[in-house]
């Protein structure tokens, strides 16, 4: 090593690896401690935190090894240029870790290959709508870089302790290799992102190399047989075609709805419908976001590499919209946001949706959701359903009406929220939730209040629709 690096260069790279690893590890440990419900007690999770520190130290050490050659070249030209090169890469890694941890703190999910499905405009819209830019909320993004700089100023690696620090770094690298081989994706959010990205690239390469010809040309195609009609017995069809209303509910999942929900009771009306309706308990999410859900639900089309709606030219296919139009249905779409967002308008128009109502179609009497950081997604769910009811008039032909809710989405704002927050607390207190579950409910009371609100909005809409002539 010394034949390649002199003492000054060796000490600087060791120092950089330790500082970068320590700063990122501290961010990861705080994120785990405050936002992972299974890691609330520091003492009982000390071993897990030591693993995080070792892992991040291994990552930063490998980064230093990878940057050694360009560092040496720049260092020979100018010592400051070499150091600045390492500083910048270190800060970039710190900011990447902070962003991934911020995403986890906001959504309670680790960001993975979903990132590749976002366009720049999508990311900008999501950041504006979901991020609190106050000085208090953004503290990691200035305290950690400042700590990074302070450590570079005051932390020194002396000749006599180089061997000790080298040993620590080697332990970190060995632990990193062990964790990567064991495929422990979620030791940190950075580890999850890297591993999931690698898996995504591998699966994409496999799909691209598949040959779809001959008997394997359409592997998912099945011949229709009337003998396999499992739904007909539940439907009583008359000569007159029925009106059809399809409601796509934002953010509705198994955690909250259904008999076996972990947080049962926050969608009481929908739960009551499940007792007297066709109800499927084994559905798997068909997309990570709304723009992927619409074509999947309406047309059973594949998501593709970055989303069906991201295709430059939409292929011809059968969808519920086009199929019902062939049967003389009047088709309409209702939402409270911007239908152009995520190319929804393009898809709906392509499929022949005749009447599209979005935030640009609401009269002044309708009230938008309160702004969060100066941003609002549009009109909340109760306003969407109120607007829809004014449009559901007889038109001399059967109707197909598609409604997309919006409120159960960051930043979870709607009018009259205080009364729903009170209901959340009351429900948590009187139900048989564990202490950990009650902590989750209190922490994410905005989400749970929105579930109650959307459930009420759907109940009011259905009851009002049933009473219409």
Tab-separated table of C-alpha atoms in Angstrom:
chain	number	residue	atom	x	y	z
A	1	UNK	CA	0.000	0.000	0.000
A	2	UNK	CA	2.777	2.393	0.968
A	3	UNK	CA	4.471	1.789	-2.413
A	4	UNK	CA	1.375	3.263	-4.018
A	5	UNK	CA	0.339	5.758	-1.334
A	6	UNK	CA	2.519	7.893	0.890
A	7	UNK	CA	1.676	8.395	4.576
A	8	UNK	CA	-0.232	11.633	3.962
A	9	UNK	CA	-2.439	10.122	1.267
A	10	UNK	CA	-3.038	6.936	3.271
A	11	UNK	CA	-4.072	8.859	6.383
A	12	UNK	CA	-6.403	11.096	4.363
A	13	UNK	CA	-8.229	8.194	2.686
A	14	UNK	CA	-8.561	6.318	5.996
A	15	UNK	CA	-9.824	9.484	7.665
A	16	UNK	CA	-12.337	10.056	4.838
A	17	UNK	CA	-13.647	6.494	5.008
A	18	UNK	CA	-14.199	6.715	8.762
A	19	UNK	CA	-15.869	10.152	8.620
A	20	UNK	CA	-18.204	9.311	5.720
A	21	UNK	CA	-19.099	5.958	7.274
A	22	UNK	CA	-19.734	7.519	10.693
A	23	UNK	CA	-21.972	10.308	9.380
A	24	UNK	CA	-24.081	7.994	7.196
A	25	UNK	CA	-24.285	5.411	9.992
A	26	UNK	CA	-25.515	8.027	12.461
A	27	UNK	CA	-28.251	9.050	10.008
A	28	UNK	CA	-29.248	5.400	9.461
A	29	UNK	CA	-29.285	4.651	13.192
A	30	UNK	CA	-31.457	7.691	13.972
A	31	UNK	CA	-33.855	6.744	11.164
A	32	UNK	CA	-34.110	3.189	12.481
A	33	UNK	CA	-34.540	4.370	16.066
A	34	UNK	CA	-37.263	6.933	15.367
A	35	UNK	CA	-39.120	5.490	12.382
A	36	UNK	CA	-38.828	1.704	12.671
A	37	UNK	CA	-41.493	0.577	15.128
A	38	UNK	CA	-39.514	-2.574	15.946
A	39	UNK	CA	-36.435	-0.614	17.031
A	40	UNK	CA	-37.736	1.820	19.610
A	41	UNK	CA	-35.456	0.702	22.455
A	42	UNK	CA	-31.833	1.657	21.919
A	43	UNK	CA	-30.342	-0.814	24.401
A	44	UNK	CA	-32.226	-3.848	23.079
A	45	UNK	CA	-31.192	-3.030	19.501
A	46	UNK	CA	-27.578	-2.085	20.189
A	47	UNK	CA	-26.305	-5.054	18.169
A	48	UNK	CA	-28.411	-3.996	15.156
A	49	UNK	CA	-26.997	-0.478	15.390
A	50	UNK	CA	-23.449	-1.843	15.528
A	51	UNK	CA	-24.227	-3.836	12.371
A	52	UNK	CA	-25.441	-0.650	10.682
A	53	UNK	CA	-22.239	1.159	11.678
A	54	UNK	CA	-20.065	-1.687	10.380
A	55	UNK	CA	-22.050	-1.842	7.137
A	56	UNK	CA	-21.824	1.903	6.456
A	57	UNK	CA	-18.134	1.891	7.326
A	58	UNK	CA	-17.681	-0.895	4.791
A	59	UNK	CA	-19.563	1.094	2.134
A	60	UNK	CA	-17.493	4.239	2.703
A	61	UNK	CA	-14.252	2.237	2.759
A	62	UNK	CA	-15.087	0.551	-0.549
A	63	UNK	CA	-15.887	3.989	-1.952
A	64	UNK	CA	-12.424	5.204	-0.914
A	65	UNK	CA	-10.781	2.167	-2.515
A	66	UNK	CA	-12.714	2.787	-5.731
A	67	UNK	CA	-11.689	6.450	-5.771
A	68	UNK	CA	-8.010	5.853	-4.974
A	69	UNK	CA	-6.675	6.064	-8.540
A	70	UNK	CA	-8.498	9.282	-9.571
A	71	UNK	CA	-7.595	10.733	-6.153
A	72	UNK	CA	-3.899	9.985	-6.714
A	73	UNK	CA	-3.937	11.508	-10.190
A	74	UNK	CA	-5.560	14.702	-8.917
A	75	UNK	CA	-3.342	14.758	-5.822
A	76	UNK	CA	-0.218	14.724	-7.972
A	77	UNK	CA	-1.521	17.730	-9.882
A	78	UNK	CA	-2.715	19.582	-6.807
A	79	UNK	CA	-3.170	18.384	-3.223
A	80	UNK	CA	-6.289	20.516	-2.720
A	81	UNK	CA	-7.852	19.154	-5.934
A	82	UNK	CA	-7.452	15.581	-4.695
A	83	UNK	CA	-8.970	16.378	-1.314
A	84	UNK	CA	-11.848	18.327	-2.871
A	85	UNK	CA	-12.601	15.359	-5.122
A	86	UNK	CA	-13.005	13.087	-2.072
A	87	UNK	CA	-14.972	15.755	-0.163
A	88	UNK	CA	-17.503	16.048	-2.979
A	89	UNK	CA	-18.013	12.301	-3.363
A	90	UNK	CA	-18.401	11.999	0.392
A	91	UNK	CA	-21.018	14.744	0.506
A	92	UNK	CA	-22.883	13.178	-2.421
A	93	UNK	CA	-23.069	9.849	-0.571
A	94	UNK	CA	-24.213	11.610	2.613
A	95	UNK	CA	-26.986	13.438	0.736
A	96	UNK	CA	-28.107	10.236	-1.008
A	97	UNK	CA	-28.403	8.503	2.374
A	98	UNK	CA	-30.268	11.504	3.828
A	99	UNK	CA	-32.727	11.547	0.909
A	100	UNK	CA	-33.400	7.807	1.154
A	101	UNK	CA	-33.904	8.097	4.914
A	102	UNK	CA	-36.187	11.108	4.450
A	103	UNK	CA	-38.278	9.093	2.002
A	104	UNK	CA	-38.516	6.267	4.536
A	105	UNK	CA	-39.459	8.678	7.325
A	106	UNK	CA	-42.242	10.157	5.158
A	107	UNK	CA	-43.695	6.993	3.602
A	108	UNK	CA	-42.507	4.319	6.058
A	109	UNK	CA	-41.263	2.392	3.013
A	110	UNK	CA	-37.748	1.975	1.648
A	111	UNK	CA	-37.281	3.406	-1.833
A	112	UNK	CA	-36.220	0.840	-4.395
A	113	UNK	CA	-36.483	0.407	-8.141
A	114	UNK	CA	-39.804	2.307	-8.073
A	115	UNK	CA	-37.625	5.380	-8.543
A	116	UNK	CA	-37.005	4.410	-12.164
A	117	UNK	CA	-40.725	4.723	-12.878
A	118	UNK	CA	-40.752	8.418	-11.991
A	119	UNK	CA	-40.185	11.161	-14.520
A	120	UNK	CA	-38.483	14.419	-13.504
A	121	UNK	CA	-41.876	16.170	-13.497
A	122	UNK	CA	-43.342	13.410	-11.311
A	123	UNK	CA	-40.515	13.718	-8.796
A	124	UNK	CA	-40.892	17.477	-8.681
A	125	UNK	CA	-44.641	17.204	-8.070
A	126	UNK	CA	-44.225	14.535	-5.385
A	127	UNK	CA	-41.495	16.451	-3.546
A	128	UNK	CA	-43.556	19.648	-3.520
A	129	UNK	CA	-46.689	17.866	-2.315
A	130	UNK	CA	-45.136	15.572	0.277
A	131	UNK	CA	-42.245	17.477	1.813
A	132	UNK	CA	-42.239	19.885	4.713
A	133	UNK	CA	-39.576	22.462	3.851
A	134	UNK	CA	-39.591	24.173	7.240
A	135	UNK	CA	-36.245	24.689	8.973
A	136	UNK	CA	-37.231	22.240	11.719
A	137	UNK	CA	-38.304	19.479	9.316
A	138	UNK	CA	-35.208	19.786	7.126
A	139	UNK	CA	-32.675	19.699	9.992
A	140	UNK	CA	-30.816	16.580	8.753
A	141	UNK	CA	-29.939	18.299	5.477
A	142	UNK	CA	-27.895	20.986	7.191
A	143	UNK	CA	-26.770	19.370	10.464
A	144	UNK	CA	-25.227	16.272	8.873
A	145	UNK	CA	-23.236	18.146	6.174
A	146	UNK	CA	-22.038	20.577	8.869
A	147	UNK	CA	-21.010	17.613	11.049
A	148	UNK	CA	-19.243	16.153	8.011
A	149	UNK	CA	-17.191	19.351	7.603
A	150	UNK	CA	-16.438	19.694	11.332
A	151	UNK	CA	-15.170	16.118	11.516
A	152	UNK	CA	-12.832	16.776	8.596
A	153	UNK	CA	-11.418	19.780	10.448
A	154	UNK	CA	-10.967	18.265	13.905
A	155	UNK	CA	-10.614	14.505	13.390
A	156	UNK	CA	-7.050	13.337	12.791
A	157	UNK	CA	-5.503	10.011	11.912
A	158	UNK	CA	-1.972	9.868	13.302
A	159	UNK	CA	0.773	7.528	12.219
A	160	UNK	CA	0.666	5.469	15.413
A	161	UNK	CA	-3.062	4.652	15.067
A	162	UNK	CA	-3.178	4.032	11.318
A	163	UNK	CA	-3.032	0.266	11.893
A	164	UNK	CA	-5.953	0.408	14.325
A	165	UNK	CA	-8.092	2.385	11.920
A	166	UNK	CA	-7.070	0.123	9.045
A	167	UNK	CA	-8.217	-2.890	11.063
A	168	UNK	CA	-11.571	-1.232	11.754
A	169	UNK	CA	-12.011	-0.472	8.062
A	170	UNK	CA	-11.159	-4.058	7.083
A	171	UNK	CA	-13.766	-5.329	9.545
A	172	UNK	CA	-16.307	-2.992	7.940
A	173	UNK	CA	-15.443	-4.224	4.445
A	174	UNK	CA	-15.665	-7.880	5.507
A	175	UNK	CA	-19.025	-7.236	7.153
A	176	UNK	CA	-20.252	-5.453	4.010
A	177	UNK	CA	-19.270	-8.448	1.870
A	178	UNK	CA	-20.962	-10.833	4.309
A	179	UNK	CA	-24.202	-8.820	4.335
A	180	UNK	CA	-24.298	-8.498	0.552
A	181	UNK	CA	-23.741	-12.247	0.120
A	182	UNK	CA	-26.474	-12.984	2.658
A	183	UNK	CA	-28.807	-10.753	0.591
A	184	UNK	CA	-29.860	-8.756	3.637
A	185	UNK	CA	-31.575	-6.082	1.595
A	186	UNK	CA	-32.892	-3.922	4.372
A	187	UNK	CA	-30.024	-3.378	6.799
A	188	UNK	CA	-30.096	0.261	5.610
A	189	UNK	CA	-32.200	2.169	3.103
A	190	UNK	CA	-29.134	2.594	0.887
A	191	UNK	CA	-28.563	-1.172	0.929
A	192	UNK	CA	-32.189	-1.776	-0.028
A	193	UNK	CA	-32.032	0.735	-2.883
A	194	UNK	CA	-28.816	-0.714	-4.322
A	195	UNK	CA	-29.952	-4.348	-4.009
A	196	UNK	CA	-33.400	-3.674	-5.417
A	197	UNK	CA	-31.884	-1.715	-8.307
A	198	UNK	CA	-29.560	-4.620	-9.108
A	199	UNK	CA	-32.471	-7.089	-9.005
A	200	UNK	CA	-34.489	-4.766	-11.238
A	201	UNK	CA	-31.711	-4.535	-13.821
A	202	UNK	CA	-31.257	-8.315	-13.788
A	203	UNK	CA	-34.966	-9.027	-14.224
A	204	UNK	CA	-35.174	-6.411	-16.983
A	205	UNK	CA	-32.298	-8.088	-18.820
A	206	UNK	CA	-33.979	-11.505	-18.488
A	207	UNK	CA	-37.251	-10.165	-19.894
A	208	UNK	CA	-35.475	-8.497	-22.814
A	209	UNK	CA	-33.793	-11.782	-23.720
A	210	UNK	CA	-37.046	-13.760	-23.704
A	211	UNK	CA	-38.229	-15.001	-27.089
A	212	UNK	CA	-42.006	-14.825	-27.538
A	213	UNK	CA	-42.651	-16.929	-30.640
A	214	UNK	CA	-44.527	-20.084	-31.575
A	215	UNK	CA	-46.418	-21.792	-28.767
A	216	UNK	CA	-44.859	-19.348	-26.290
A	217	UNK	CA	-45.959	-16.218	-28.162
A	218	UNK	CA	-48.783	-15.397	-25.737
A	219	UNK	CA	-48.013	-17.198	-22.452
A	220	UNK	CA	-50.811	-15.505	-20.490
A	221	UNK	CA	-53.520	-16.024	-23.125
A	222	UNK	CA	-56.348	-18.369	-22.116
A	223	UNK	CA	-59.304	-19.504	-24.195
A	224	UNK	CA	-62.645	-18.417	-22.786
A	225	UNK	CA	-65.071	-21.147	-21.806
A	226	UNK	CA	-68.579	-20.607	-20.483
A	227	UNK	CA	-67.971	-23.574	-18.198
A	228	UNK	CA	-65.473	-21.440	-16.290
A	229	UNK	CA	-67.998	-18.706	-15.534
A	230	UNK	CA	-67.669	-18.405	-11.754
A	231	UNK	CA	-69.346	-14.991	-11.403
A	232	UNK	CA	-72.533	-15.527	-13.387
A	233	UNK	CA	-74.326	-17.176	-10.475
A	234	UNK	CA	-73.972	-13.967	-8.441
A	235	UNK	CA	-75.327	-11.607	-11.103
A	236	UNK	CA	-78.945	-11.204	-12.149
A	237	UNK	CA	-78.878	-9.544	-15.548
A	238	UNK	CA	-81.959	-8.002	-17.086
A	239	UNK	CA	-82.788	-6.887	-20.598
A	240	UNK	CA	-81.917	-3.288	-19.733
A	241	UNK	CA	-78.180	-2.731	-19.438
A	242	UNK	CA	-77.142	-1.660	-15.911
A	243	UNK	CA	-75.334	1.565	-15.095
A	244	UNK	CA	-71.811	0.862	-13.858
A	245	UNK	CA	-69.839	2.982	-11.384
A	246	UNK	CA	-66.220	2.046	-10.661
A	247	UNK	CA	-64.459	3.767	-7.744
A	248	UNK	CA	-60.670	3.512	-7.521
A	249	UNK	CA	-59.670	4.379	-3.950
A	250	UNK	CA	-56.245	5.933	-3.443
A	251	UNK	CA	-54.069	4.246	-0.821
A	252	UNK	CA	-56.538	1.545	0.216
A	253	UNK	CA	-54.798	-1.596	1.420
A	254	UNK	CA	-55.113	-4.789	3.407
A	255	UNK	CA	-53.551	-3.151	6.472
A	256	UNK	CA	-56.691	-1.064	6.981
A	257	UNK	CA	-59.644	-2.827	5.360
A	258	UNK	CA	-61.157	-6.262	5.748
A	259	UNK	CA	-61.810	-8.691	8.555
A	260	UNK	CA	-58.131	-9.533	9.083
A	261	UNK	CA	-56.745	-5.990	8.798
A	262	UNK	CA	-53.980	-5.059	11.232
A	263	UNK	CA	-55.669	-1.703	11.846
A	264	UNK	CA	-59.278	-2.731	11.565
A	265	UNK	CA	-62.032	-0.176	12.053
A	266	UNK	CA	-60.816	2.781	10.026
A	267	UNK	CA	-62.960	1.920	6.970
A	268	UNK	CA	-66.199	0.800	8.676
A	269	UNK	CA	-68.484	1.400	5.684
A	270	UNK	CA	-66.282	-0.468	3.222
A	271	UNK	CA	-65.952	-3.282	5.755
A	272	UNK	CA	-69.743	-3.474	5.981
A	273	UNK	CA	-69.997	-3.710	2.182
A	274	UNK	CA	-67.664	-6.700	2.218
A	275	UNK	CA	-70.297	-8.618	4.199
A	276	UNK	CA	-72.920	-8.271	1.450
A	277	UNK	CA	-70.872	-7.981	-1.726
A	278	UNK	CA	-68.427	-9.919	-3.831
A	279	UNK	CA	-65.173	-9.477	-1.955
A	280	UNK	CA	-61.740	-10.786	-2.935
A	281	UNK	CA	-59.213	-11.264	-0.138
A	282	UNK	CA	-56.228	-12.375	-2.210
A	283	UNK	CA	-55.741	-9.480	-4.586
A	284	UNK	CA	-52.151	-8.436	-5.206
A	285	UNK	CA	-51.310	-4.796	-5.916
A	286	UNK	CA	-51.019	-4.338	-9.671
A	287	UNK	CA	-48.957	-1.145	-9.526
A	288	UNK	CA	-47.139	1.094	-7.101
A	289	UNK	CA	-48.890	4.287	-8.155
A	290	UNK	CA	-52.222	5.537	-9.506
A	291	UNK	CA	-51.041	6.002	-13.082
A	292	UNK	CA	-50.163	2.302	-13.192
A	293	UNK	CA	-53.388	1.211	-11.520
A	294	UNK	CA	-55.765	2.762	-14.067
A	295	UNK	CA	-54.631	0.826	-17.191
A	296	UNK	CA	-54.098	-2.340	-15.124
A	297	UNK	CA	-57.618	-2.253	-13.679
A	298	UNK	CA	-59.367	-1.127	-16.855
A	299	UNK	CA	-57.363	-3.094	-19.413
A	300	UNK	CA	-55.280	-5.751	-17.639
A	301	UNK	CA	-52.283	-4.431	-19.555
A	302	UNK	CA	-48.702	-5.116	-18.427
A	303	UNK	CA	-46.851	-2.386	-16.580
A	304	UNK	CA	-43.786	-2.570	-18.810
A	305	UNK	CA	-40.422	-1.083	-17.888
A	306	UNK	CA	-41.589	2.300	-16.586
A	307	UNK	CA	-45.362	2.164	-16.834
A	308	UNK	CA	-47.865	1.537	-19.611
A	309	UNK	CA	-48.765	5.229	-19.755
A	310	UNK	CA	-45.115	6.166	-20.335
A	311	UNK	CA	-45.164	4.550	-23.793
A	312	UNK	CA	-44.762	7.051	-26.617
A	313	UNK	CA	-47.499	5.283	-28.566
A	314	UNK	CA	-50.180	3.306	-26.756
A	315	UNK	CA	-50.794	-0.066	-28.430
A	316	UNK	CA	-54.290	-1.080	-29.458
A	317	UNK	CA	-55.960	-3.149	-26.745
A	318	UNK	CA	-59.340	-3.891	-25.208
A	319	UNK	CA	-60.242	-1.921	-22.095
A	320	UNK	CA	-63.387	-1.643	-20.021
A	321	UNK	CA	-63.931	1.819	-21.518
A	322	UNK	CA	-63.672	0.774	-25.160
A	323	UNK	CA	-65.632	-2.435	-24.546
A	324	UNK	CA	-68.561	-0.661	-22.891
A	325	UNK	CA	-68.577	2.026	-25.582
A	326	UNK	CA	-69.189	-0.757	-28.096
A	327	UNK	CA	-72.331	-1.537	-26.090
A	328	UNK	CA	-73.535	2.059	-26.330
A	329	UNK	CA	-72.446	3.139	-22.841
A	330	UNK	CA	-71.957	6.819	-22.022
A	331	UNK	CA	-68.506	7.047	-20.388
A	332	UNK	CA	-67.327	9.614	-17.822
A	333	UNK	CA	-64.319	10.075	-15.553
A	334	UNK	CA	-64.180	12.110	-12.320
A	335	UNK	CA	-61.285	13.178	-10.127
A	336	UNK	CA	-60.337	16.169	-7.985
A	337	UNK	CA	-56.803	16.644	-9.269
A	338	UNK	CA	-55.181	17.300	-12.626
A	339	UNK	CA	-56.091	14.565	-15.127
A	340	UNK	CA	-53.005	15.430	-17.179
A	341	UNK	CA	-50.691	14.379	-14.334
A	342	UNK	CA	-48.973	11.053	-15.078
A	343	UNK	CA	-50.522	10.940	-18.584
A	344	UNK	CA	-53.920	9.825	-17.278
A	345	UNK	CA	-55.719	12.176	-19.664
A	346	UNK	CA	-53.810	10.745	-22.625
A	347	UNK	CA	-54.864	7.205	-21.748
A	348	UNK	CA	-58.503	8.052	-21.022
A	349	UNK	CA	-58.797	9.984	-24.279
A	350	UNK	CA	-57.090	7.187	-26.211
A	351	UNK	CA	-59.650	4.697	-24.903
A	352	UNK	CA	-62.558	6.955	-25.846
A	353	UNK	CA	-63.619	8.382	-22.471
A	354	UNK	CA	-66.201	10.973	-23.503
A	355	UNK	CA	-66.566	13.178	-20.438
A	356	UNK	CA	-63.530	13.962	-18.275
A	357	UNK	CA	-64.012	16.019	-15.113
A	358	UNK	CA	-60.923	17.153	-13.200
A	359	UNK	CA	-59.945	20.144	-11.051
A	360	UNK	CA	-60.429	22.497	-13.995
A	361	UNK	CA	-64.143	21.597	-14.166
A	362	UNK	CA	-65.218	22.568	-10.635
A	363	UNK	CA	-67.340	25.637	-9.969
A	364	UNK	CA	-66.313	28.245	-7.327
A	365	UNK	CA	-68.780	26.748	-4.830
A	366	UNK	CA	-66.517	23.699	-4.430
A	367	UNK	CA	-63.717	23.967	-1.864
A	368	UNK	CA	-60.200	22.736	-2.599
A	369	UNK	CA	-58.104	20.823	-0.095
A	370	UNK	CA	-56.066	23.094	2.204
A	371	UNK	CA	-52.607	23.802	0.860
A	372	UNK	CA	-49.519	22.219	2.371
A	373	UNK	CA	-46.319	24.188	1.722
A	374	UNK	CA	-48.301	26.155	-0.863
A	375	UNK	CA	-49.403	23.028	-2.756
A	376	UNK	CA	-52.746	21.255	-3.082
A	377	UNK	CA	-53.537	18.131	-5.108
A	378	UNK	CA	-56.974	19.579	-5.854
A	379	UNK	CA	-60.441	18.854	-4.502
A	380	UNK	CA	-60.917	16.363	-1.628
A	381	UNK	CA	-63.000	13.211	-1.917
A	382	UNK	CA	-66.282	14.578	-0.564
A	383	UNK	CA	-66.155	17.368	-3.138
A	384	UNK	CA	-65.353	14.844	-5.888
A	385	UNK	CA	-68.407	12.752	-5.041
A	386	UNK	CA	-70.585	15.837	-4.673
A	387	UNK	CA	-69.521	16.976	-8.143
A	388	UNK	CA	-70.073	13.469	-9.533
A	389	UNK	CA	-73.645	13.339	-8.207
A	390	UNK	CA	-74.504	16.510	-10.135
A	391	UNK	CA	-73.338	14.821	-13.351
A	392	UNK	CA	-75.053	11.439	-12.907
A	393	UNK	CA	-78.206	12.272	-14.787
A	394	UNK	CA	-80.179	10.009	-17.155
A	395	UNK	CA	-78.809	10.346	-20.686
A	396	UNK	CA	-81.022	7.904	-22.572
A	397	UNK	CA	-78.336	5.227	-22.587
A	398	UNK	CA	-76.488	3.155	-19.960
A	399	UNK	CA	-73.638	4.881	-18.129
A	400	UNK	CA	-70.126	3.895	-17.123
A	401	UNK	CA	-68.666	6.320	-14.573
A	402	UNK	CA	-65.111	6.007	-13.276
A	403	UNK	CA	-64.202	7.875	-10.080
A	404	UNK	CA	-60.659	8.305	-8.742
A	405	UNK	CA	-60.282	9.448	-5.126
A	406	UNK	CA	-57.318	11.594	-4.114
A	407	UNK	CA	-57.366	12.533	-0.430
A	408	UNK	CA	-55.638	9.446	0.989
A	409	UNK	CA	-52.304	10.663	-0.344
A	410	UNK	CA	-49.578	12.882	1.030
A	411	UNK	CA	-50.002	15.495	2.421
A	412	UNK	CA	-53.336	14.043	3.737
A	413	UNK	CA	-55.119	17.389	3.946
A	414	UNK	CA	-58.867	18.010	3.781
A	415	UNK	CA	-61.432	20.340	5.269
A	416	UNK	CA	-62.851	19.412	8.675
A	417	UNK	CA	-59.824	17.316	9.562
A	418	UNK	CA	-59.904	18.082	13.305
A	419	UNK	CA	-63.097	16.116	13.892
A	420	UNK	CA	-61.586	13.078	12.164
A	421	UNK	CA	-58.404	13.330	14.240
A	422	UNK	CA	-60.636	13.189	17.317
A	423	UNK	CA	-62.299	10.052	15.940
A	424	UNK	CA	-58.905	8.457	15.333
A	425	UNK	CA	-57.896	8.961	18.962
A	426	UNK	CA	-61.228	7.655	20.241
A	427	UNK	CA	-61.034	4.588	18.002
A	428	UNK	CA	-57.460	3.843	19.065
A	429	UNK	CA	-58.372	4.163	22.759
A	430	UNK	CA	-61.405	1.891	22.693
A	431	UNK	CA	-60.093	-0.803	20.338
A	432	UNK	CA	-57.873	-3.751	21.219
A	433	UNK	CA	-54.776	-2.370	19.573
A	434	UNK	CA	-51.394	-3.187	21.090
A	435	UNK	CA	-49.234	-0.425	22.544
A	436	UNK	CA	-47.007	-0.553	19.464
A	437	UNK	CA	-50.044	-0.252	17.165
A	438	UNK	CA	-51.332	2.701	19.187
A	439	UNK	CA	-47.956	4.389	18.755
A	440	UNK	CA	-48.201	3.841	14.995
A	441	UNK	CA	-51.750	5.229	14.900
A	442	UNK	CA	-50.733	8.305	16.875
A	443	UNK	CA	-47.667	8.857	14.737
A	444	UNK	CA	-49.607	8.527	11.482
A	445	UNK	CA	-52.886	9.994	12.669
A	446	UNK	CA	-53.050	12.092	9.495
A	447	UNK	CA	-53.223	8.900	7.430
A	448	UNK	CA	-55.813	7.240	9.668
A	449	UNK	CA	-57.982	10.375	9.752
A	450	UNK	CA	-57.955	10.397	5.946
A	451	UNK	CA	-59.085	6.767	5.829
A	452	UNK	CA	-62.096	7.631	7.992
A	453	UNK	CA	-62.819	10.680	5.834
A	454	UNK	CA	-62.662	8.779	2.534
A	455	UNK	CA	-64.793	5.974	3.965
A	456	UNK	CA	-67.428	8.554	4.975
A	457	UNK	CA	-67.254	10.159	1.533
A	458	UNK	CA	-67.922	6.829	-0.206
A	459	UNK	CA	-70.769	6.001	2.196
A	460	UNK	CA	-72.450	9.379	1.650
A	461	UNK	CA	-72.074	9.048	-2.116
A	462	UNK	CA	-73.571	5.552	-2.316
A	463	UNK	CA	-76.457	6.419	0.003
A	464	UNK	CA	-77.222	9.575	-1.970
A	465	UNK	CA	-76.974	7.735	-5.279
A	466	UNK	CA	-79.375	5.028	-4.068
A	467	UNK	CA	-81.922	7.682	-3.117
A	468	UNK	CA	-81.796	9.359	-6.528
A	469	UNK	CA	-84.726	8.609	-8.849
